[in-house]
Amino acid sequence: MATKYHSGVIYLGNSSFSDYICVSEQGKIISDEEFHSSEIQTEVNLDGKFLSPAFRDGHSHPLFAGRESRGLDISDCTTEDQLIQKLTEYDQANPTLSWIDAAVFDRSWNIRFDRSTLDKAIQDKPVVLHGDDHHTLWVNSKALEIAGLLNTVLPDLDSGVIDIDDEGIPTGILREWPAMSMVIDHAPKITTAEDIQALLWADQAQAAAGIVESVDAWIDRGMAETYLAAWESEHLQLDYTLCFRADPATFLEDIEYFIKMRSALDITNGQISGSSIKFFADGVFGSASALVSEPYLTTGEHGQSIWPKERFTEAVNLAHDNGFQIHIHAIGDAATNLCLDILDKLENYTYPPVIAHAELTDQATLDRMVLLGAVACVQPYWAQNNGLLLTCKEHLGQERLERLYAFRDMAETGVTTVFSSDWPISTYEPLKGLAVAVNRSEFEGQVIHNSDQAITVEHALANYTVNVKKMLDSENTGTLEIGEPFDAVLLDRDLFASEKQQLKTTKVLATYKSGKRIF
Ligand SMILES: [Zn+2]
């Protein structure tokens, strides 16, 4: 049975529109002739709604988001009283829980970020709060005690920070993974069945937001196995590219496992690909740990390099020689240039290399990215004056703050720019990211963040669709042209004809993947 979709505004994703679109039984977009020569024909009236290529998320953490959704949501708290009340009520309602996990706290809250604040709510079991940057944990005394971080000499960490008070006692704030894992490693292990449920929840949430494909940018041991098990359940709907996380301490052993897992995923016929390795070049601005060329105003330092340069170069080379895509977290300008120095020496990419975040760039850096064919995988939702941006201000100063998220310069310089969510750090909904990319603000009355860097709806759509396909070096284009799979999203309003301020209230009515309606 072939289907003809008509009577809507149909955007093909290649700067052109069509009056209708025909789809084969197998879910491929076909020509008029093919449609008329098919035995059974049916029609779908789009009723004036807007059909566009479906969204793709270039950098997300669906499994983490799914796991996080199992804990307590504290994102709506704004005061200490509210937080304590919420934690206390949750503890009373869930007496069997041996560990309290909650997300996310806003680091710009005017609250004393100390273990004693959380002790007011719960003392007899560990409480772990995840910060909105997901690079910060705030824990109570019990959690520190279980991690062996109280009444002891603190360990020397290669990177990451355990904040201490005047007496050298941990305050309860842990920064970056090496410090955070000292507590998190003691959390009760999630069962395989629970993990699959968490992933399927995230899968469905993304489908409902118009997404048909997602890149999971942090895969540790056990996570690819969850993806595989979810695929075997036959309920996993989206396509995924998994990025195995390169840990500087264990990379040489881990890469053997990455290669093995990449082959194991072949069974999914391309629905899940293990083709990428994720590196961290630096930290984040909010903790003054991203690598910057000019020192931070607060610390006078240049941030933290996660790898010694020589070992970083070796590791990237090894990943490249084994045919993996290089996907590097680089936030500061010095981190991006450090990556480009390393990438500069590599030849014959299987996939274009990806700089994830690339938050602080200048023209020279963007020119280098074009030359090297490096993709900028950025988060449009962050380009607004909110708490996340404010936590960077004191460290960077106003001038550098204004230079963040130079999406228009990227587009005009010719850098392949991919939009992504970094969910659960921020919302997974592409329409919200798209609205911020166009408006450089989310809400009316909000101070606009560098309006010069606003981009058009057409560019924003490309960054969420065809450019993601380019980044993944896919056979498909991500458009709605003849021969492509019918991967499409139906929206309640024409994005091109809408008032810019209304974009964020656009609703997803249906999501199609290879012709099948998945939402
Ligand atoms: Zn990320």
Coordinates of C-alpha atoms and ligand atoms in Angstrom, one line a residue:
M1 CA 0.0 0.0 0.0
A2 CA 1.4 3.4 -1.0
T3 CA 0.4 6.6 0.8
K4 CA 0.1 10.1 -0.5
Y5 CA 0.3 13.0 2.0
H6 CA -1.2 16.2 0.8
S7 CA -3.0 19.4 1.6
G8 CA -0.3 20.7 4.1
V9 CA 2.8 22.8 3.9
I10 CA 5.5 20.3 3.0
Y11 CA 9.1 21.4 3.5
L12 CA 11.6 19.0 1.9
G13 CA 14.6 20.1 3.9
N14 CA 16.5 21.2 0.8
S15 CA 15.2 24.8 0.7
S16 CA 12.2 23.7 -1.4
F17 CA 8.5 22.8 -0.8
S18 CA 6.2 20.3 -2.3
D19 CA 2.4 20.1 -2.6
Y20 CA 2.4 16.4 -1.7
I21 CA 4.7 13.5 -0.9
C22 CA 4.2 9.8 -1.8
V23 CA 5.5 7.0 0.4
S24 CA 5.9 3.3 -0.5
E25 CA 4.8 0.3 1.6
Q26 CA 8.4 0.0 2.6
G27 CA 8.5 3.6 3.9
K28 CA 10.5 5.1 1.1
I29 CA 9.6 8.4 -0.6
I30 CA 8.5 7.5 -4.2
S31 CA 7.7 9.4 -7.4
D32 CA 4.2 10.1 -8.6
E33 CA 4.4 7.4 -11.2
E34 CA 5.5 4.8 -8.7
F35 CA 2.6 5.8 -6.5
H36 CA 0.1 5.5 -9.3
S37 CA 1.5 2.1 -10.4
S38 CA 1.2 0.6 -6.9
E39 CA -1.7 -1.8 -6.4
I40 CA -3.3 -0.2 -3.3
Q41 CA -3.3 3.5 -2.8
T42 CA -4.3 5.6 0.2
E43 CA -4.3 9.3 1.0
V44 CA -3.6 11.3 4.2
N45 CA -5.0 14.8 4.3
L46 CA -2.5 17.0 6.3
D47 CA -5.2 19.5 7.0
G48 CA -3.0 22.6 6.4
K49 CA -0.4 21.4 8.9
F50 CA 3.4 21.6 8.5
L51 CA 5.4 18.6 7.4
S52 CA 9.2 18.7 7.7
P53 CA 12.1 16.2 7.8
A54 CA 12.2 14.7 11.2
F55 CA 14.7 16.0 13.8
R56 CA 18.0 14.3 14.7
D57 CA 20.0 15.0 17.9
G58 CA 23.7 15.2 17.4
H59 CA 24.7 14.9 21.0
S60 CA 22.5 13.6 23.8
H61 CA 22.5 11.2 26.7
P62 CA 19.2 9.4 26.4
L63 CA 20.1 6.5 28.8
F64 CA 21.4 8.9 31.5
A65 CA 18.2 11.0 31.0
G66 CA 16.1 7.8 31.4
R67 CA 18.0 6.8 34.5
E68 CA 17.6 10.3 35.9
S69 CA 13.9 10.3 35.3
R70 CA 13.6 7.5 37.9
G71 CA 14.7 9.8 40.7
L72 CA 13.3 12.9 42.3
D73 CA 12.7 16.0 40.1
I74 CA 13.9 19.1 42.0
S75 CA 14.3 21.4 39.0
D76 CA 11.3 23.4 40.1
C77 CA 12.7 24.3 43.5
T78 CA 14.0 27.8 44.0
T79 CA 14.5 28.1 47.8
E80 CA 16.1 26.1 50.5
D81 CA 12.8 25.5 52.2
Q82 CA 11.2 24.1 49.1
L83 CA 14.2 21.8 48.5
I84 CA 14.2 20.5 52.0
Q85 CA 10.4 19.9 52.0
K86 CA 10.6 18.1 48.7
L87 CA 13.4 15.8 49.8
T88 CA 11.7 15.1 53.1
E89 CA 8.4 14.2 51.5
Y90 CA 10.1 12.0 48.9
D91 CA 12.0 10.2 51.6
Q92 CA 8.8 9.6 53.6
A93 CA 6.9 8.5 50.6
N94 CA 9.7 6.0 49.6
P95 CA 10.8 4.4 52.9
T96 CA 12.4 1.4 51.1
L97 CA 14.9 3.5 49.1
S98 CA 18.4 3.2 50.5
W99 CA 19.8 6.0 48.4
I100 CA 18.1 9.3 47.4
D101 CA 18.9 10.6 43.9
A102 CA 17.6 13.9 42.7
A103 CA 18.0 16.2 39.7
V104 CA 18.7 18.9 38.9
F105 CA 19.7 21.7 41.1
D106 CA 20.3 25.1 39.5
R107 CA 23.8 26.3 40.4
S108 CA 22.6 29.9 40.4
W109 CA 20.2 29.2 43.3
N110 CA 20.8 31.5 46.2
I111 CA 21.3 28.6 48.6
R112 CA 24.2 27.4 50.8
F113 CA 25.6 24.5 48.7
D114 CA 26.8 22.6 51.7
R115 CA 26.2 19.1 53.0
S116 CA 24.6 20.6 56.2
T117 CA 21.8 22.1 54.0
L118 CA 20.9 18.6 52.8
D119 CA 21.4 17.0 56.3
K120 CA 18.5 19.2 57.4
A121 CA 16.3 16.9 55.2
I122 CA 17.9 13.5 55.4
Q123 CA 20.7 12.2 57.6
D124 CA 20.4 8.4 57.7
K125 CA 20.8 7.7 54.0
P126 CA 22.9 9.1 51.2
V127 CA 21.4 12.0 49.2
V128 CA 22.9 12.9 45.8
L129 CA 21.8 15.9 43.9
H130 CA 22.9 16.4 40.3
G131 CA 23.8 19.9 39.2
D132 CA 22.3 21.4 36.0
D133 CA 25.7 21.2 34.3
H134 CA 25.9 17.5 35.1
H135 CA 29.5 18.1 36.1
T136 CA 28.6 18.9 39.7
L137 CA 27.2 16.8 42.5
W138 CA 25.9 18.1 45.8
V139 CA 25.7 15.4 48.5
N140 CA 24.8 15.1 52.2
S141 CA 27.2 14.0 55.0
K142 CA 26.0 10.3 54.8
A143 CA 27.0 10.1 51.1
L144 CA 30.5 11.5 51.9
E145 CA 30.8 9.0 54.8
I146 CA 29.9 6.0 52.6
A147 CA 32.4 7.2 50.0
G148 CA 35.0 7.3 52.7
L149 CA 35.6 11.1 52.3
L150 CA 34.9 12.2 55.9
N151 CA 37.5 12.1 58.7
T152 CA 40.3 11.1 56.3
V153 CA 43.1 12.4 54.1
L154 CA 41.5 13.2 50.8
P155 CA 42.8 11.5 47.7
D156 CA 44.9 13.2 45.1
L157 CA 42.8 13.4 41.9
D158 CA 44.3 13.8 38.4
S159 CA 41.3 16.0 37.6
G160 CA 38.1 16.9 39.3
V161 CA 37.7 18.7 42.6
I162 CA 36.3 17.8 46.1
D163 CA 35.4 21.2 47.5
I164 CA 36.6 21.7 51.1
D165 CA 35.8 24.2 53.9
D166 CA 38.3 26.2 56.0
E167 CA 39.1 23.1 58.1
G168 CA 39.7 20.9 55.0
I169 CA 36.5 19.0 55.4
P170 CA 34.5 18.3 52.2
T171 CA 31.6 20.7 51.8
G172 CA 29.5 18.2 49.8
I173 CA 30.2 19.7 46.4
L174 CA 32.1 17.4 44.0
R175 CA 33.2 18.6 40.5
E176 CA 33.9 16.6 37.4
W177 CA 33.7 12.9 37.0
P178 CA 36.8 11.6 38.9
A179 CA 35.5 13.3 42.0
M180 CA 31.8 12.6 41.4
S181 CA 32.3 8.9 40.8
M182 CA 33.8 8.5 44.3
V183 CA 30.3 8.9 45.6
I184 CA 28.2 7.6 42.6
D185 CA 30.2 4.3 42.5
H186 CA 28.5 3.4 45.8
A187 CA 24.9 3.9 44.5
P188 CA 22.8 0.7 44.3
K189 CA 23.3 -1.0 41.0
I190 CA 20.4 -0.5 38.6
T191 CA 19.1 -3.9 37.2
T192 CA 19.2 -4.7 33.5
A193 CA 15.4 -4.7 33.3
E194 CA 15.3 -1.2 35.0
D195 CA 17.9 0.1 32.6
I196 CA 16.1 -1.1 29.5
Q197 CA 12.9 0.5 30.9
A198 CA 14.8 3.8 31.4
L199 CA 16.1 3.7 27.8
L200 CA 12.7 2.9 26.3
W201 CA 11.2 5.8 28.2
A202 CA 13.8 8.1 26.8
D203 CA 13.3 6.6 23.3
Q204 CA 9.5 7.3 23.4
A205 CA 10.0 10.9 24.8
Q206 CA 12.3 11.7 21.9
A207 CA 9.9 10.2 19.4
A208 CA 7.2 12.5 20.8
A209 CA 9.4 15.5 20.2
G210 CA 9.8 14.7 16.5
I211 CA 13.2 13.0 16.8
V212 CA 14.1 9.8 14.8
E213 CA 17.8 9.6 15.5
S214 CA 20.1 10.4 18.4
V215 CA 23.7 10.3 19.2
D216 CA 24.4 9.0 22.7
A217 CA 27.6 10.8 23.6
W218 CA 28.7 8.9 26.7
I219 CA 28.8 5.1 26.6
D220 CA 30.5 3.3 29.5
R221 CA 30.8 -0.4 29.9
G222 CA 27.3 -2.0 30.2
M223 CA 25.5 0.8 28.4
A224 CA 25.9 -0.5 24.9
E225 CA 24.6 -3.8 26.3
T226 CA 21.5 -2.0 27.5
Y227 CA 20.9 -0.6 24.0
L228 CA 21.3 -4.1 22.5
A229 CA 18.9 -5.6 25.0
A230 CA 16.4 -2.8 24.3
W231 CA 16.7 -3.5 20.6
E232 CA 16.1 -7.2 21.2
S233 CA 12.9 -6.3 23.0
E234 CA 11.8 -4.9 19.6
H235 CA 10.5 -1.7 21.3
L236 CA 13.4 0.6 20.6
Q237 CA 12.2 3.0 17.9
L238 CA 14.9 5.6 17.1
D239 CA 18.3 5.1 15.4
Y240 CA 21.3 5.6 17.7
T241 CA 25.0 6.2 17.3
L242 CA 26.9 5.3 20.4
C243 CA 30.1 7.2 21.4
F244 CA 32.2 5.0 23.7
R245 CA 33.9 7.2 26.3
A246 CA 37.6 7.2 26.3
D247 CA 38.9 7.2 29.9
P248 CA 42.6 8.4 30.0
A249 CA 43.3 5.8 32.7
T250 CA 42.1 2.8 30.9
F251 CA 41.8 3.7 27.2
L252 CA 44.3 1.1 25.9
E253 CA 42.3 -1.8 27.4
D254 CA 38.9 -0.2 26.7
I255 CA 39.4 0.2 23.0
E256 CA 39.6 -3.6 22.5
Y257 CA 36.1 -3.7 24.2
F258 CA 34.9 -0.8 22.0
I259 CA 35.9 -2.7 18.9
K260 CA 34.2 -5.9 20.1
M261 CA 31.0 -4.0 21.0
R262 CA 30.9 -2.2 17.7
S263 CA 30.8 -5.6 16.0
A264 CA 28.2 -6.9 18.4
L265 CA 25.9 -4.0 17.4
D266 CA 26.0 -5.0 13.7
I267 CA 23.2 -7.4 14.5
T268 CA 20.9 -4.4 14.7
N269 CA 21.2 -3.7 10.9
G270 CA 22.3 -0.1 11.4
Q271 CA 19.7 0.9 14.0
I272 CA 22.4 1.1 16.6
S273 CA 25.9 1.9 15.5
G274 CA 29.0 1.8 17.8
S275 CA 31.0 3.9 15.4
S276 CA 32.2 6.7 17.6
I277 CA 34.6 7.4 20.5
K278 CA 34.1 10.3 22.8
F279 CA 37.0 12.2 24.3
F280 CA 36.9 15.0 26.9
A281 CA 39.4 17.8 26.1
D282 CA 38.4 20.0 29.0
G283 CA 35.7 20.8 31.6
V284 CA 33.0 23.5 31.7
F285 CA 32.9 27.3 32.1
G286 CA 30.7 27.2 35.2
S287 CA 33.5 25.5 37.2
A288 CA 36.3 27.5 35.4
S289 CA 37.6 24.1 34.1
A290 CA 37.2 24.6 30.3
L291 CA 40.5 25.4 28.6
V292 CA 40.7 29.1 27.7
S293 CA 43.5 31.0 25.9
E294 CA 43.0 34.1 28.2
P295 CA 42.9 33.3 31.9
Y296 CA 39.7 33.2 33.9
L297 CA 38.9 36.4 35.8
T298 CA 38.2 34.5 38.9
T299 CA 41.1 32.0 39.1
G300 CA 43.7 33.6 36.9
E301 CA 44.1 30.1 35.5
H302 CA 43.4 28.6 32.0
G303 CA 41.3 25.7 33.1
Q304 CA 42.0 21.9 33.2
S305 CA 43.2 19.7 30.4
I306 CA 41.7 16.2 30.9
W307 CA 44.5 14.5 29.0
P308 CA 48.3 15.2 28.9
K309 CA 48.7 16.3 25.2
E310 CA 51.0 13.5 24.1
R311 CA 48.7 10.8 25.5
F312 CA 45.6 12.6 24.0
T313 CA 47.3 12.6 20.6
E314 CA 48.1 8.9 20.8
A315 CA 44.6 8.0 21.9
V316 CA 42.9 10.0 19.1
N317 CA 45.3 8.4 16.6
L318 CA 44.4 5.0 17.9
A319 CA 40.7 5.6 17.6
H320 CA 41.2 7.1 14.1
D321 CA 43.3 4.2 13.0
N322 CA 40.6 1.8 14.1
G323 CA 38.0 3.6 12.0
F324 CA 36.1 5.3 14.8
Q325 CA 34.5 8.7 14.5
I326 CA 36.3 11.2 16.8
H327 CA 33.8 13.1 19.0
I328 CA 35.5 15.5 21.3
H329 CA 34.0 17.5 24.1
A330 CA 35.8 20.9 23.8
I331 CA 34.2 24.0 25.4
G332 CA 36.9 26.6 25.7
D333 CA 38.7 28.2 22.8
A334 CA 42.0 26.7 23.8
A335 CA 40.5 23.2 24.0
T336 CA 39.0 23.5 20.5
N337 CA 42.3 24.6 19.1
L338 CA 44.1 21.8 20.9
C339 CA 41.8 19.3 19.2
L340 CA 42.3 20.9 15.9
D341 CA 46.1 20.7 16.4
I342 CA 45.7 16.9 16.9
L343 CA 43.2 16.4 14.1
D344 CA 45.4 18.4 11.7
K345 CA 47.9 15.5 11.7
L346 CA 45.3 12.8 10.8
E347 CA 44.4 11.7 7.3
N348 CA 41.6 9.8 5.6
Y349 CA 38.8 10.1 8.0
T350 CA 36.2 7.4 7.9
Y351 CA 33.8 10.0 9.5
P352 CA 34.2 13.7 9.9
P353 CA 35.6 14.6 13.3
V354 CA 33.2 16.3 15.7
I355 CA 33.9 19.1 18.2
A356 CA 31.1 18.9 20.7
H357 CA 30.0 22.2 22.3
A358 CA 32.7 24.6 20.7
E359 CA 31.2 27.3 22.9
L360 CA 33.9 30.0 22.7
T361 CA 35.3 30.4 19.2
D362 CA 36.8 33.1 17.1
Q363 CA 37.0 33.5 13.3
A364 CA 40.5 31.9 13.0
T365 CA 39.2 28.8 14.8
L366 CA 36.1 28.5 12.6
D367 CA 38.4 28.9 9.5
R368 CA 40.5 26.0 10.8
M369 CA 37.4 23.9 11.3
V370 CA 36.3 24.4 7.7
L371 CA 39.8 23.5 6.5
L372 CA 39.9 20.3 8.5
G373 CA 36.2 19.4 7.8
A374 CA 35.5 19.3 11.5
V375 CA 31.8 19.5 12.6
A376 CA 30.7 21.9 15.3
C377 CA 28.1 20.0 17.3
V378 CA 26.5 22.7 19.5
Q379 CA 23.5 23.2 21.8
P380 CA 21.2 26.0 20.6
Y381 CA 19.2 26.1 23.8
W382 CA 22.2 27.4 25.7
A383 CA 22.3 30.6 23.7
Q384 CA 20.1 32.6 26.1
N385 CA 20.5 34.6 29.2
N386 CA 19.6 32.0 31.9
G387 CA 21.2 30.6 35.0
L388 CA 23.6 28.4 33.0
L389 CA 25.0 31.5 31.2
L390 CA 25.1 33.5 34.4
T391 CA 27.3 30.9 36.1
C392 CA 29.9 31.5 33.3
K393 CA 29.8 35.3 33.5
E394 CA 32.0 35.8 36.6
H395 CA 34.7 33.5 35.2
L396 CA 34.7 34.8 31.6
G397 CA 33.6 38.4 31.8
Q398 CA 31.1 40.2 29.6
E399 CA 33.2 40.4 26.4
R400 CA 33.8 36.6 26.2
L401 CA 30.3 35.9 27.3
E402 CA 29.0 37.8 24.3
R403 CA 31.2 35.7 22.0
L404 CA 29.6 32.4 23.2
Y405 CA 27.5 30.4 20.7
A406 CA 28.5 32.0 17.4
F407 CA 26.1 30.0 15.4
R408 CA 25.7 32.6 12.6
D409 CA 29.5 32.9 12.2
M410 CA 29.7 29.2 12.0
A411 CA 27.0 29.0 9.2
E412 CA 28.5 31.9 7.3
T413 CA 32.1 30.5 7.5
G414 CA 30.8 27.2 6.2
V415 CA 31.4 25.0 9.3
T416 CA 29.1 22.0 9.2
T417 CA 27.0 22.9 12.3
V418 CA 24.9 20.3 14.0
F419 CA 22.3 21.1 16.7
S420 CA 21.8 18.9 19.7
S421 CA 20.4 18.9 23.2
D422 CA 23.0 17.4 25.5
W423 CA 19.9 16.1 27.3
P424 CA 19.5 15.8 30.3
I425 CA 21.7 18.9 30.7
S426 CA 18.9 20.7 28.8
T427 CA 15.6 19.9 27.2
Y428 CA 15.6 17.3 24.4
E429 CA 12.9 19.1 22.5
P430 CA 14.3 20.4 19.2
L431 CA 11.6 23.0 18.8
K432 CA 12.7 24.7 22.0
G433 CA 16.3 24.7 20.8
L434 CA 15.2 26.0 17.4
A435 CA 13.3 28.8 18.9
V436 CA 16.3 30.0 20.9
A437 CA 18.6 29.7 17.9
V438 CA 16.3 32.1 16.0
N439 CA 15.4 34.4 18.9
R440 CA 18.6 34.2 21.1
S441 CA 16.1 34.1 24.0
E442 CA 13.4 31.8 25.2
F443 CA 10.9 34.0 27.0
E444 CA 9.5 37.4 26.2
G445 CA 11.3 40.1 28.2
Q446 CA 14.4 38.1 28.6
V447 CA 17.6 40.0 27.7
I448 CA 18.7 38.8 24.2
H449 CA 22.0 37.0 24.1
N450 CA 24.0 38.5 21.2
S451 CA 21.3 38.9 18.5
D452 CA 24.0 39.1 15.8
Q453 CA 24.4 35.4 16.1
A454 CA 20.7 34.6 15.6
I455 CA 20.1 32.3 12.6
T456 CA 17.1 31.7 10.3
V457 CA 14.5 29.0 10.7
E458 CA 15.8 27.4 7.5
H459 CA 19.4 27.2 8.9
A460 CA 18.1 25.9 12.3
L461 CA 16.1 23.1 10.6
A462 CA 19.2 22.2 8.5
N463 CA 21.3 21.9 11.7
Y464 CA 18.7 19.5 13.2
T465 CA 18.3 17.4 10.1
V466 CA 20.5 17.2 7.0
N467 CA 23.7 18.4 8.8
V468 CA 23.3 15.6 11.4
K469 CA 23.3 13.1 8.5
K470 CA 26.4 14.8 7.1
M471 CA 28.1 14.5 10.5
L472 CA 27.2 10.8 10.7
D473 CA 28.4 10.3 7.0
S474 CA 25.1 8.6 6.3
E475 CA 23.9 7.2 3.0
N476 CA 20.7 9.2 3.5
T477 CA 20.4 13.0 3.3
G478 CA 17.8 13.6 6.0
T479 CA 15.6 15.4 3.5
L480 CA 12.2 14.4 2.1
E481 CA 13.5 13.8 -1.4
I482 CA 12.5 10.9 -3.6
G483 CA 14.4 7.7 -2.6
E484 CA 14.9 8.8 1.0
P485 CA 13.2 7.0 3.9
F486 CA 10.0 8.9 5.0
D487 CA 11.4 10.3 8.3
A488 CA 9.2 13.2 9.0
V489 CA 7.6 15.3 11.7
L490 CA 4.1 16.9 11.5
L491 CA 3.8 20.2 13.3
D492 CA 0.7 22.3 14.2
R493 CA 2.1 25.4 12.5
D494 CA 4.3 26.5 9.6
L495 CA 7.7 27.4 11.1
F496 CA 8.5 29.6 8.2
A497 CA 5.3 31.7 8.5
S498 CA 5.2 31.8 12.3
E499 CA 5.9 34.8 14.5
K500 CA 9.4 34.2 15.9
Q501 CA 8.2 34.4 19.4
Q502 CA 5.6 31.8 18.8
L503 CA 8.0 29.1 17.6
K504 CA 8.6 27.7 21.0
T505 CA 4.9 26.8 21.5
T506 CA 4.8 24.8 18.2
K507 CA 3.4 21.3 18.9
V508 CA 4.5 18.0 17.4
L509 CA 1.4 16.2 16.0
A510 CA 3.1 13.0 14.6
T511 CA 6.5 11.5 14.0
Y512 CA 7.2 9.1 11.1
K513 CA 10.3 6.9 10.8
S514 CA 10.7 4.9 7.6
G515 CA 7.0 5.5 6.9
K516 CA 5.9 4.1 10.2
R517 CA 4.2 6.4 12.7
I518 CA 6.2 6.3 15.9
F519 CA 4.3 9.1 17.6
Ligands
ZN1 ZN 27.3 15.7 26.6

